[in-house]
Short mmCIF file of C-alpha atoms and ligand atoms in Angstrom, two decimals:
data_model
loop_
_atom_site.label_atom_id
_atom_site.label_comp_id
_atom_site.label_asym_id
_atom_site.label_seq_id
_atom_site.Cartn_x
_atom_site.Cartn_y
_atom_site.Cartn_z
CA MET A 994 -7.98 -26.89 -5.16
CA LYS A 995 -11.26 -24.80 -4.43
CA VAL A 996 -12.02 -20.57 -4.59
CA CYS A 997 -14.90 -18.76 -5.23
CA MET A 998 -14.72 -15.68 -6.75
CA VAL A 999 -17.24 -13.09 -5.11
CA GLY A 1000 -17.45 -10.38 -7.91
CA THR A 1001 -17.15 -11.11 -11.54
CA GLY A 1002 -15.58 -7.22 -12.87
CA TYR A 1003 -11.75 -6.67 -14.15
CA ILE A 1004 -9.96 -8.38 -11.36
CA GLY A 1005 -12.53 -10.99 -10.15
CA LEU A 1006 -13.64 -12.12 -13.75
CA VAL A 1007 -9.50 -12.17 -14.53
CA SER A 1008 -8.56 -14.09 -10.97
CA GLY A 1009 -10.99 -16.24 -11.56
CA ALA A 1010 -10.60 -17.64 -14.77
CA CYS A 1011 -6.63 -17.90 -14.18
CA PHE A 1012 -6.97 -19.63 -10.92
CA ALA A 1013 -9.52 -22.26 -13.12
CA GLU A 1014 -6.61 -22.14 -15.83
CA ILE A 1015 -3.20 -22.84 -13.57
CA GLY A 1016 -6.01 -26.56 -12.75
CA HIS A 1017 -8.22 -25.32 -9.46
CA GLU A 1018 -12.11 -25.95 -9.67
CA VAL A 1019 -13.15 -22.44 -9.18
CA VAL A 1020 -17.60 -20.78 -9.04
CA CYS A 1021 -17.53 -16.65 -9.63
CA VAL A 1022 -20.30 -15.02 -8.44
CA ASP A 1023 -22.03 -11.69 -8.89
CA ASN A 1024 -25.44 -10.86 -7.76
CA ASP A 1025 -25.62 -8.56 -10.58
CA THR A 1026 -28.38 -11.69 -12.94
CA GLN A 1027 -27.43 -9.99 -16.02
CA LYS A 1028 -24.23 -10.04 -16.52
CA ILE A 1029 -23.93 -14.21 -14.66
CA ASN A 1030 -26.63 -14.90 -17.83
CA MET A 1031 -24.31 -13.46 -20.56
CA LEU A 1032 -21.18 -15.30 -18.93
CA ASN A 1033 -23.10 -18.70 -18.65
CA LYS A 1034 -23.75 -18.57 -22.38
CA GLY A 1035 -19.83 -17.39 -22.92
CA GLU A 1036 -19.93 -14.03 -23.84
CA ILE A 1037 -17.12 -11.61 -21.99
CA PRO A 1038 -18.22 -8.09 -21.00
CA ILE A 1039 -15.64 -6.93 -21.09
CA PHE A 1040 -12.51 -6.11 -23.48
CA GLU A 1041 -9.35 -8.68 -22.46
CA PRO A 1042 -7.15 -10.07 -24.66
CA GLY A 1043 -7.37 -14.26 -24.66
CA LEU A 1044 -10.29 -14.02 -21.68
CA GLY A 1045 -12.74 -14.98 -23.83
CA GLU A 1046 -10.86 -17.71 -24.78
CA MET A 1047 -9.34 -18.96 -21.58
CA VAL A 1048 -13.08 -19.15 -19.86
CA LYS A 1049 -14.46 -21.18 -22.44
CA LYS A 1050 -12.32 -23.99 -22.57
CA ASN A 1051 -12.10 -23.47 -18.88
CA VAL A 1052 -16.70 -24.36 -18.33
CA ARG A 1053 -15.42 -26.38 -20.94
CA ALA A 1054 -13.10 -28.33 -18.49
CA GLY A 1055 -16.42 -28.48 -15.54
CA ARG A 1056 -13.55 -25.83 -13.64
CA LEU A 1057 -15.06 -22.66 -14.10
CA SER A 1058 -18.53 -21.94 -13.62
CA PHE A 1059 -20.92 -19.17 -12.96
CA THR A 1060 -23.51 -17.80 -10.68
CA THR A 1061 -25.55 -15.36 -8.61
CA ASP A 1062 -26.05 -17.89 -5.52
CA ILE A 1063 -22.83 -16.60 -3.04
CA ARG A 1064 -23.90 -19.53 -0.48
CA LYS A 1065 -22.82 -22.75 -3.07
CA GLY A 1066 -19.93 -21.07 -3.12
CA ILE A 1067 -18.99 -20.73 -0.15
CA GLU A 1068 -19.96 -23.60 0.18
CA GLN A 1069 -18.27 -25.53 -1.01
CA SER A 1070 -14.86 -23.28 -1.59
CA LEU A 1071 -12.15 -24.03 0.66
CA PHE A 1072 -11.07 -19.78 -0.16
CA ILE A 1073 -13.57 -16.89 -0.71
CA PHE A 1074 -12.51 -14.03 -2.87
CA ILE A 1075 -13.45 -11.35 -2.12
CA ALA A 1076 -13.34 -8.75 -5.28
CA VAL A 1077 -16.65 -7.24 -5.91
CA GLY A 1078 -16.08 -2.62 -6.01
CA THR A 1079 -15.05 -0.25 -3.98
CA PRO A 1080 -15.65 3.04 -5.36
CA PRO A 1081 -14.72 6.11 -3.99
CA LYS A 1082 -17.62 8.31 -1.79
CA ALA A 1083 -17.62 12.10 -2.60
CA SER A 1084 -15.52 12.19 0.00
CA GLY A 1085 -12.66 10.45 -2.46
CA GLU A 1086 -12.63 7.52 1.21
CA ALA A 1087 -12.88 3.69 -0.42
CA ASP A 1088 -16.71 2.72 -0.35
CA LEU A 1089 -16.70 -1.06 1.77
CA SER A 1090 -20.52 -1.13 1.96
CA GLY A 1091 -19.71 -4.24 -0.92
CA ILE A 1092 -16.86 -5.81 0.70
CA GLU A 1093 -19.04 -5.69 4.22
CA HIS A 1094 -22.50 -7.03 2.12
CA VAL A 1095 -20.10 -10.13 1.34
CA ALA A 1096 -18.65 -10.37 4.88
CA THR A 1097 -22.44 -10.94 5.86
CA GLU A 1098 -23.09 -13.55 3.47
CA ILE A 1099 -20.31 -15.61 4.39
CA GLY A 1100 -20.63 -15.45 8.17
CA THR A 1101 -24.40 -16.17 7.67
CA ALA A 1102 -23.61 -19.29 5.33
CA MET A 1103 -20.47 -20.67 6.56
CA VAL A 1104 -20.10 -24.08 8.43
CA GLU A 1105 -16.42 -25.26 8.27
CA TYR A 1106 -13.22 -23.71 8.16
CA ARG A 1107 -12.93 -20.77 5.71
CA ILE A 1108 -9.71 -19.01 3.80
CA ILE A 1109 -11.83 -15.22 3.03
CA VAL A 1110 -9.08 -13.12 0.82
CA GLU A 1111 -8.84 -9.77 0.27
CA LYS A 1112 -8.81 -8.78 -3.13
CA SER A 1113 -10.15 -5.77 -4.19
CA THR A 1114 -7.99 -2.60 -3.39
CA VAL A 1115 -9.01 -1.66 0.07
CA PRO A 1116 -7.71 0.50 2.43
CA VAL A 1117 -5.59 -0.84 4.89
CA LEU A 1118 -7.01 -1.93 8.13
CA THR A 1119 -9.33 -3.37 6.01
CA GLY A 1120 -8.71 -6.85 6.96
CA ARG A 1121 -9.58 -6.01 10.56
CA ARG A 1122 -12.58 -4.71 9.77
CA LEU A 1123 -13.27 -8.00 7.63
CA ARG A 1124 -12.52 -10.31 10.69
CA THR A 1125 -14.57 -8.19 12.83
CA MET A 1126 -17.51 -8.27 10.29
CA ILE A 1127 -17.66 -12.15 9.98
CA GLU A 1128 -17.36 -12.52 13.02
CA LYS A 1129 -20.67 -10.79 14.35
CA SER A 1130 -22.64 -12.04 11.32
CA CYS A 1131 -21.59 -15.52 12.29
CA THR A 1132 -23.92 -17.98 14.27
CA ARG A 1133 -21.53 -20.73 15.47
CA ASP A 1134 -18.04 -20.26 16.95
CA ILE A 1135 -16.44 -21.22 12.97
CA GLU A 1136 -12.63 -21.32 13.05
CA PHE A 1137 -11.32 -19.31 9.81
CA ASP A 1138 -8.98 -17.01 8.03
CA VAL A 1139 -8.75 -13.61 6.81
CA ALA A 1140 -5.80 -12.61 4.65
CA SER A 1141 -4.58 -9.93 2.19
CA ASN A 1142 -3.28 -11.18 -2.06
CA PRO A 1143 -4.15 -7.61 -4.07
CA GLU A 1144 -4.38 -7.84 -7.74
CA PHE A 1145 -1.19 -5.87 -9.42
CA LEU A 1146 -2.68 -6.43 -12.28
CA ARG A 1147 -2.76 -4.28 -15.74
CA GLU A 1148 -6.22 -4.00 -18.47
CA GLY A 1149 -4.72 -5.54 -21.83
CA ALA A 1150 -2.53 -7.48 -20.95
CA ALA A 1151 -4.16 -9.04 -17.27
CA VAL A 1152 -4.29 -12.54 -18.26
CA ASN A 1153 -0.80 -12.44 -18.34
CA GLU A 1154 -0.17 -10.78 -15.49
CA PHE A 1155 -1.95 -13.00 -13.34
CA LEU A 1156 0.20 -16.02 -14.62
CA CYS A 1157 3.37 -13.85 -15.18
CA PRO A 1158 3.07 -11.46 -12.72
CA ASP A 1159 6.71 -9.70 -10.88
CA ARG A 1160 5.29 -11.40 -7.45
CA ILE A 1161 2.59 -12.35 -5.81
CA VAL A 1162 1.75 -10.51 -2.78
CA LEU A 1163 0.21 -13.00 0.36
CA GLY A 1164 -0.54 -11.18 3.56
CA VAL A 1165 -1.83 -13.63 6.37
CA GLU A 1166 -2.17 -14.19 9.98
CA SER A 1167 -1.47 -17.68 10.77
CA LYS A 1168 0.51 -20.15 9.25
CA LYS A 1169 -2.48 -22.30 7.95
CA ALA A 1170 -4.24 -19.89 6.23
CA GLU A 1171 -0.05 -18.97 4.61
CA GLN A 1172 0.49 -23.37 3.59
CA ARG A 1173 -3.03 -23.32 1.57
CA LEU A 1174 -2.35 -19.78 -0.36
CA LEU A 1175 1.10 -21.10 -1.42
CA GLU A 1176 -0.10 -24.56 -2.63
CA LEU A 1177 -2.89 -22.10 -4.90
CA TYR A 1178 -0.03 -20.23 -5.85
CA LYS A 1179 1.76 -23.28 -6.56
CA PRO A 1180 1.84 -23.36 -10.27
CA ILE A 1181 2.90 -20.04 -10.69
CA ASN A 1182 6.05 -19.69 -10.94
CA ALA A 1183 6.80 -16.01 -9.11
CA PRO A 1184 8.82 -14.60 -6.71
CA LYS A 1185 6.07 -15.00 -3.16
CA ILE A 1186 6.60 -12.80 -0.28
CA VAL A 1187 4.27 -13.18 2.88
CA THR A 1188 3.55 -10.34 5.11
CA ASP A 1189 1.03 -9.52 7.95
CA ILE A 1190 -2.29 -8.00 6.56
CA ALA A 1191 -1.57 -4.93 6.86
CA SER A 1192 1.50 -4.93 5.24
CA ALA A 1193 0.45 -6.40 1.70
CA GLU A 1194 -2.85 -3.80 1.81
CA LEU A 1195 -0.23 -0.95 2.19
CA ILE A 1196 1.94 -2.64 -0.59
CA LYS A 1197 -0.92 -2.79 -3.44
CA LEU A 1198 -1.73 1.46 -1.94
CA THR A 1199 1.84 2.39 -2.42
CA SER A 1200 2.49 0.76 -5.83
CA ASN A 1201 0.02 2.46 -7.77
CA ALA A 1202 0.75 5.78 -5.61
CA PHE A 1203 4.78 5.12 -6.14
CA LEU A 1204 3.81 4.12 -10.10
CA SER A 1205 0.63 7.97 -9.94
CA THR A 1206 4.17 10.33 -8.37
CA LYS A 1207 6.33 8.93 -11.56
CA ILE A 1208 3.58 9.69 -14.48
CA SER A 1209 3.17 12.92 -12.57
CA PHE A 1210 6.69 13.44 -11.53
CA ILE A 1211 8.25 13.33 -15.57
CA ASN A 1212 4.97 15.37 -16.51
CA ALA A 1213 5.88 18.40 -14.51
CA VAL A 1214 9.88 17.67 -15.97
CA SER A 1215 8.34 18.35 -19.34
CA VAL A 1216 6.75 21.33 -18.23
CA LEU A 1217 10.34 22.42 -17.80
CA CYS A 1218 11.72 20.35 -21.51
CA GLU A 1219 9.22 22.48 -23.19
CA LYS A 1220 10.40 26.24 -20.85
CA THR A 1221 14.10 25.46 -21.89
CA GLY A 1222 14.84 22.88 -25.28
CA ALA A 1223 14.94 19.76 -24.55
CA ASP A 1224 13.57 17.19 -25.07
CA ILE A 1225 11.38 14.77 -22.85
CA VAL A 1226 11.80 11.25 -24.53
CA LYS A 1227 15.72 11.66 -24.14
CA VAL A 1228 15.35 12.49 -20.30
CA ALA A 1229 13.68 9.31 -18.96
CA GLU A 1230 15.17 7.75 -21.36
CA GLY A 1231 18.31 8.76 -19.31
CA MET A 1232 16.67 9.04 -16.19
CA GLY A 1233 15.99 5.22 -16.29
CA MET A 1234 18.96 3.88 -17.31
CA ASP A 1235 20.04 4.61 -13.99
CA LYS A 1236 18.57 0.47 -12.24
CA ARG A 1237 17.58 3.01 -9.34
CA ILE A 1238 14.57 4.50 -10.89
CA GLY A 1239 14.07 2.52 -14.14
CA ARG A 1240 12.44 3.35 -17.22
CA ALA A 1241 9.10 2.04 -17.48
CA PHE A 1242 5.98 4.87 -16.18
CA LEU A 1243 7.94 7.79 -17.28
CA ASN A 1244 6.28 8.63 -20.96
CA ALA A 1245 4.87 11.66 -19.90
CA GLY A 1246 1.68 12.49 -21.70
CA VAL A 1247 -2.09 13.56 -20.37
CA GLY A 1248 -2.06 12.02 -17.99
CA TYR A 1249 -2.87 9.06 -15.62
CA GLY A 1250 -6.87 7.77 -15.88
CA GLY A 1251 -8.71 4.28 -15.77
CA SER A 1252 -10.11 2.85 -13.17
CA CYS A 1253 -7.08 2.38 -10.79
CA PHE A 1254 -4.71 4.75 -10.14
CA PRO A 1255 -7.37 8.25 -10.20
CA LYS A 1256 -9.60 6.32 -7.10
CA ASP A 1257 -6.68 4.64 -5.57
CA LEU A 1258 -4.77 7.24 -5.09
CA LYS A 1259 -8.18 9.38 -3.54
CA ALA A 1260 -8.39 6.65 -0.86
CA PHE A 1261 -5.05 6.46 -0.11
CA ILE A 1262 -5.09 10.37 -0.05
CA SER A 1263 -8.15 10.71 2.38
CA MET A 1264 -7.63 7.01 5.08
CA SER A 1265 -3.45 8.93 5.02
CA SER A 1266 -5.15 11.72 6.97
CA GLU A 1267 -8.08 9.26 9.00
CA LEU A 1268 -4.59 7.90 10.57
CA GLY A 1269 -3.55 11.58 11.32
CA TYR A 1270 -0.90 11.85 8.15
CA ASP A 1271 -1.15 14.51 5.12
CA PHE A 1272 0.01 13.50 2.41
CA ARG A 1273 0.61 16.70 1.02
CA LEU A 1274 2.83 14.79 -2.44
CA LEU A 1275 0.01 13.38 -3.03
CA LYS A 1276 -2.10 15.58 -3.39
CA GLU A 1277 0.25 17.71 -5.37
CA VAL A 1278 0.43 14.39 -7.79
CA GLU A 1279 -3.12 14.48 -7.92
CA ARG A 1280 -3.07 17.64 -9.20
CA ILE A 1281 -0.40 18.07 -11.60
CA ASN A 1282 -2.14 14.74 -13.74
CA GLU A 1283 -5.93 16.94 -13.44
CA ASP A 1284 -3.15 20.38 -14.85
CA GLN A 1285 -2.16 17.61 -17.36
CA MET A 1286 -5.35 17.26 -18.88
CA LEU A 1287 -6.25 20.72 -19.90
CA ARG A 1288 -2.28 21.22 -21.25
CA VAL A 1289 -3.16 19.14 -24.77
CA VAL A 1290 -6.07 22.24 -24.53
CA LYS A 1291 -4.16 24.61 -24.40
CA LYS A 1292 -1.85 23.36 -27.08
CA ALA A 1293 -4.90 23.62 -29.48
CA GLU A 1294 -5.49 27.01 -28.55
CA GLU A 1295 -2.53 27.95 -28.52
CA SER A 1296 -1.28 26.86 -31.82
CA LEU A 1297 -4.93 28.01 -34.03
CA GLN A 1298 -5.86 31.29 -31.67
CA TYR A 1299 -9.17 30.52 -31.04
CA LEU A 1300 -11.20 27.11 -30.06
CA ARG A 1301 -14.62 28.69 -30.81
CA GLY A 1302 -16.36 27.17 -33.74
CA ARG A 1303 -12.90 24.95 -34.41
CA THR A 1304 -13.12 21.45 -35.17
CA ILE A 1305 -11.22 19.60 -33.72
CA GLY A 1306 -10.46 15.53 -33.72
CA ILE A 1307 -9.72 13.08 -31.20
CA LEU A 1308 -7.23 10.29 -31.68
CA GLY A 1309 -9.12 7.33 -28.70
CA LEU A 1310 -10.81 7.28 -25.73
CA ALA A 1311 -9.95 4.27 -23.42
CA PHE A 1312 -7.92 5.68 -20.67
CA LYS A 1313 -5.01 3.51 -22.71
CA PRO A 1314 -4.74 1.53 -25.42
CA ASN A 1315 -5.74 -2.00 -25.20
CA THR A 1316 -8.86 -1.77 -23.65
CA ASP A 1317 -12.63 -0.08 -24.03
CA ASP A 1318 -12.99 0.71 -20.65
CA MET A 1319 -13.42 4.93 -19.51
CA ARG A 1320 -13.29 4.80 -16.20
CA ASP A 1321 -11.66 7.92 -15.68
CA ALA A 1322 -10.08 8.62 -19.26
CA PRO A 1323 -8.26 11.37 -20.02
CA SER A 1324 -10.62 11.65 -22.89
CA ILE A 1325 -13.42 13.34 -20.96
CA THR A 1326 -11.74 15.90 -19.52
CA VAL A 1327 -10.50 16.91 -22.99
CA ILE A 1328 -13.56 16.71 -24.75
CA LYS A 1329 -15.26 18.86 -22.18
CA ALA A 1330 -12.32 21.38 -21.96
CA LEU A 1331 -13.44 21.81 -25.72
CA GLN A 1332 -16.79 21.82 -25.35
CA LYS A 1333 -17.10 24.77 -23.39
CA ALA A 1334 -14.32 26.27 -25.19
CA GLY A 1335 -17.07 26.36 -27.94
CA ALA A 1336 -14.90 23.80 -29.99
CA VAL A 1337 -16.53 21.12 -32.12
CA VAL A 1338 -15.11 17.79 -31.18
CA LYS A 1339 -15.33 15.02 -33.81
CA ALA A 1340 -14.11 11.14 -31.92
CA TYR A 1341 -12.63 7.76 -33.12
CA ASP A 1342 -11.99 5.29 -30.52
CA PRO A 1343 -10.52 1.85 -32.27
CA ALA A 1344 -12.53 0.00 -28.79
CA ALA A 1345 -14.29 2.48 -26.66
CA ILE A 1346 -16.52 4.40 -28.82
CA GLU A 1347 -19.95 2.72 -27.44
CA ARG A 1348 -19.10 3.26 -23.90
CA ALA A 1349 -18.08 6.52 -24.50
CA LYS A 1350 -21.04 6.98 -26.43
CA LYS A 1351 -23.50 6.45 -23.52
CA MET A 1352 -20.97 9.08 -21.79
CA MET A 1353 -20.55 11.96 -23.98
CA LYS A 1354 -23.37 13.22 -26.18
CA GLY A 1355 -22.86 16.00 -28.46
CA ILE A 1356 -19.63 14.59 -30.12
CA ASP A 1357 -19.44 13.51 -33.67
CA TYR A 1358 -18.43 10.15 -33.31
CA CYS A 1359 -16.69 8.48 -36.79
CA ARG A 1360 -16.00 4.72 -37.47
CA ASP A 1361 -12.22 5.59 -38.95
CA LEU A 1362 -9.13 7.61 -37.68
CA TYR A 1363 -9.27 9.24 -41.93
CA GLU A 1364 -12.76 10.43 -40.65
CA THR A 1365 -12.26 11.79 -37.52
CA ALA A 1366 -9.49 13.74 -39.73
CA ASP A 1367 -11.38 14.66 -42.63
CA GLY A 1368 -11.68 18.80 -41.61
CA VAL A 1369 -10.25 19.79 -38.65
CA ASP A 1370 -8.41 22.55 -37.94
CA ALA A 1371 -6.70 20.45 -35.41
CA ILE A 1372 -5.70 16.27 -33.86
CA ILE A 1373 -5.46 15.83 -30.16
CA LEU A 1374 -4.21 12.02 -30.15
CA VAL A 1375 -4.90 10.88 -26.33
CA THR A 1376 -4.06 7.29 -26.90
CA GLU A 1377 -2.03 5.64 -27.94
CA TRP A 1378 -2.90 2.44 -29.70
CA ASP A 1379 -1.25 0.82 -32.68
CA GLU A 1380 -3.34 1.70 -35.07
CA PHE A 1381 -2.29 5.04 -34.78
CA LYS A 1382 1.17 4.35 -34.62
CA GLN A 1383 1.23 3.29 -38.28
CA MET A 1384 -1.34 5.59 -39.57
CA ASP A 1385 -0.59 7.01 -43.07
CA LEU A 1386 0.43 10.20 -42.39
CA GLU A 1387 0.05 12.19 -45.57
CA ARG A 1388 -2.89 11.16 -46.51
CA VAL A 1389 -4.08 12.30 -42.93
CA ARG A 1390 -2.30 15.56 -43.47
CA ARG A 1391 -3.84 16.08 -46.83
CA THR A 1392 -7.79 15.84 -45.54
CA MET A 1393 -7.26 18.09 -42.48
CA ARG A 1394 -8.03 21.93 -43.15
CA LYS A 1395 -5.62 22.61 -40.83
CA PRO A 1396 -2.06 21.27 -40.07
CA VAL A 1397 -2.14 21.31 -36.82
CA PHE A 1398 -1.52 17.74 -34.62
CA ILE A 1399 -1.57 17.96 -30.43
CA ASP A 1400 0.79 14.16 -29.69
CA GLY A 1401 -1.16 13.41 -26.24
CA ARG A 1402 0.82 10.22 -25.89
CA ASN A 1403 4.72 11.15 -28.19
CA VAL A 1404 4.14 8.62 -30.67
CA PHE A 1405 6.15 10.17 -33.65
CA GLU A 1406 8.87 12.13 -34.03
CA PRO A 1407 9.23 15.95 -33.78
CA LYS A 1408 10.84 16.04 -37.11
CA LYS A 1409 9.63 13.90 -38.68
CA MET A 1410 5.23 15.17 -38.36
CA LYS A 1411 7.61 18.95 -39.32
CA ASP A 1412 8.79 17.44 -42.44
CA LEU A 1413 5.60 16.33 -43.59
CA GLY A 1414 4.29 19.65 -42.72
CA PHE A 1415 2.07 19.55 -39.94
CA ILE A 1416 2.28 21.79 -37.08
CA TYR A 1417 3.61 19.58 -34.42
CA CYS A 1418 3.28 19.57 -30.48
CA GLY A 1419 4.15 16.96 -28.25
CA ILE A 1420 4.46 17.25 -24.76
CA GLY A 1421 7.83 18.01 -23.78
CA ARG A 1422 9.73 17.72 -26.88
C1 UDX B 534 -3.07 0.09 -12.92
C2 UDX B 534 -1.42 -0.40 -12.75
O1 UDX B 534 -0.50 -0.85 -13.49
C3 UDX B 534 -1.51 -1.78 -12.15
O2 UDX B 534 -1.24 -2.27 -11.36
C4 UDX B 534 -3.01 -1.66 -11.44
O3 UDX B 534 -3.11 -3.27 -10.60
C5 UDX B 534 -4.18 -1.04 -11.33
O4 UDX B 534 -3.89 -0.29 -12.09
P1 UDX B 534 -4.12 0.21 -15.59
O5 UDX B 534 -5.03 1.48 -14.80
O6 UDX B 534 -4.67 -0.72 -16.08
O7 UDX B 534 -3.08 -0.48 -14.71
O8 UDX B 534 -3.16 1.36 -15.93
P2 UDX B 534 -1.75 1.06 -16.51
O9 UDX B 534 -0.83 0.69 -17.93
O10 UDX B 534 -0.74 1.36 -15.46
O11 UDX B 534 -2.24 2.74 -17.41
C6 UDX B 534 -2.51 3.36 -16.23
C7 UDX B 534 -2.54 4.92 -16.30
O12 UDX B 534 -1.05 5.67 -16.82
C8 UDX B 534 -3.02 4.87 -18.38
O13 UDX B 534 -3.63 6.15 -18.12
C9 UDX B 534 -1.38 5.61 -19.03
O14 UDX B 534 -1.71 5.92 -20.25
C10 UDX B 534 -0.96 6.19 -17.86
N1 UDX B 534 0.38 6.10 -18.59
C11 UDX B 534 0.64 4.61 -17.79
C12 UDX B 534 1.28 7.31 -18.50
O15 UDX B 534 0.88 8.03 -18.39
N2 UDX B 534 2.68 7.06 -18.23
C13 UDX B 534 3.25 5.81 -18.02
O16 UDX B 534 4.46 5.84 -18.22
C14 UDX B 534 2.02 4.75 -18.17
#
């Protein structure tokens, strides 16, 4: 089947490549000429395991192409997926101008039946707005369907999650769109849930909000663990054994970041308020997350008495391992707080240094973790890369000026670290 994917960000590029991989003919569109030129040369603008090879393979097979010409995509494809960015405005509300622009282009270029599918995360009822916008710009009376097919993929595992998802959500307004979308997804063996459009939009928003809530919940409990001598890892394990709760997303740490949770939660709170509901529970989820990032800075300060003039080594800058994504990364908040307190910051990340350099100045960016540890008064581990899990701890301990190790992701066992001579602080242990 023929697919046009508008927007070649994380979601658009991964979804486009994966649709080609399962046999469809896909044209990916973006108005960023530089990006399209890169993609046409086989260069991938994002760090995503497995994506580069998949793109090259499908381009060679003639199933995947890239263009800046949206009209071409609209003319030749039955499905037009919209995967453009919906960045937050100052109020937290999602900015839908990108979607509006695409809707106008579709309305003007469409000459026969098309299924226009929301792939970006959008506020509930955007589907309805999309229909009105397309109708307004349509000069002829053409039948079309709007649908919602939210994406749940996680950075770093996106390809696999697209091809083997927990579920596929299809929000539709007609039987025709339902049948076509089911056919499009036929090669993917996963449960498919068909709903109305608003429910599909809400499934995406509430899934992210609920996962953020799980993380803030366990982070709040970690404070109680520290006050009582309980171990958050054991508490999470015991809670997680209850099938109704589940162990996933109960890892206490420096808080959640990334391109989705912080932004989507803000947009969800703002959307709820517009609909007349003050979602205080989620406001508290946000507040706990902000506090959590600063708790590791407090721990460093408590262990060192003061931070002014101290050198702190940050291990991990990306918002999570296996990505170079720095969007809303907890490392930014941690580093800003350290610099504000007068500390000197050294930092290393296996993938995100170049991006970090563009965002944060005044940091001594290091080539590896050992260079980072050399001569520091404390280490704060912010991102749990495998490379850090396997570090030579004795070597690290020997080169540090003071052996303070703040483990913001509970990577190491407290007893082992103490036996090695570290002044060790995990989260909630
Ligand atoms: C998330 C959702 O998981 C995905 O379904 C949605 O499509 C996009 O947003 P992503 O942002 O790629 O995906 O990362 P994810 O692996 O979910 O982690 C988000 C943040 O939560 C990271 O900063 C991570 O470190 C943090 N996290 C996750 C925790 O602090 N504890 C946990 O137990 C799990």
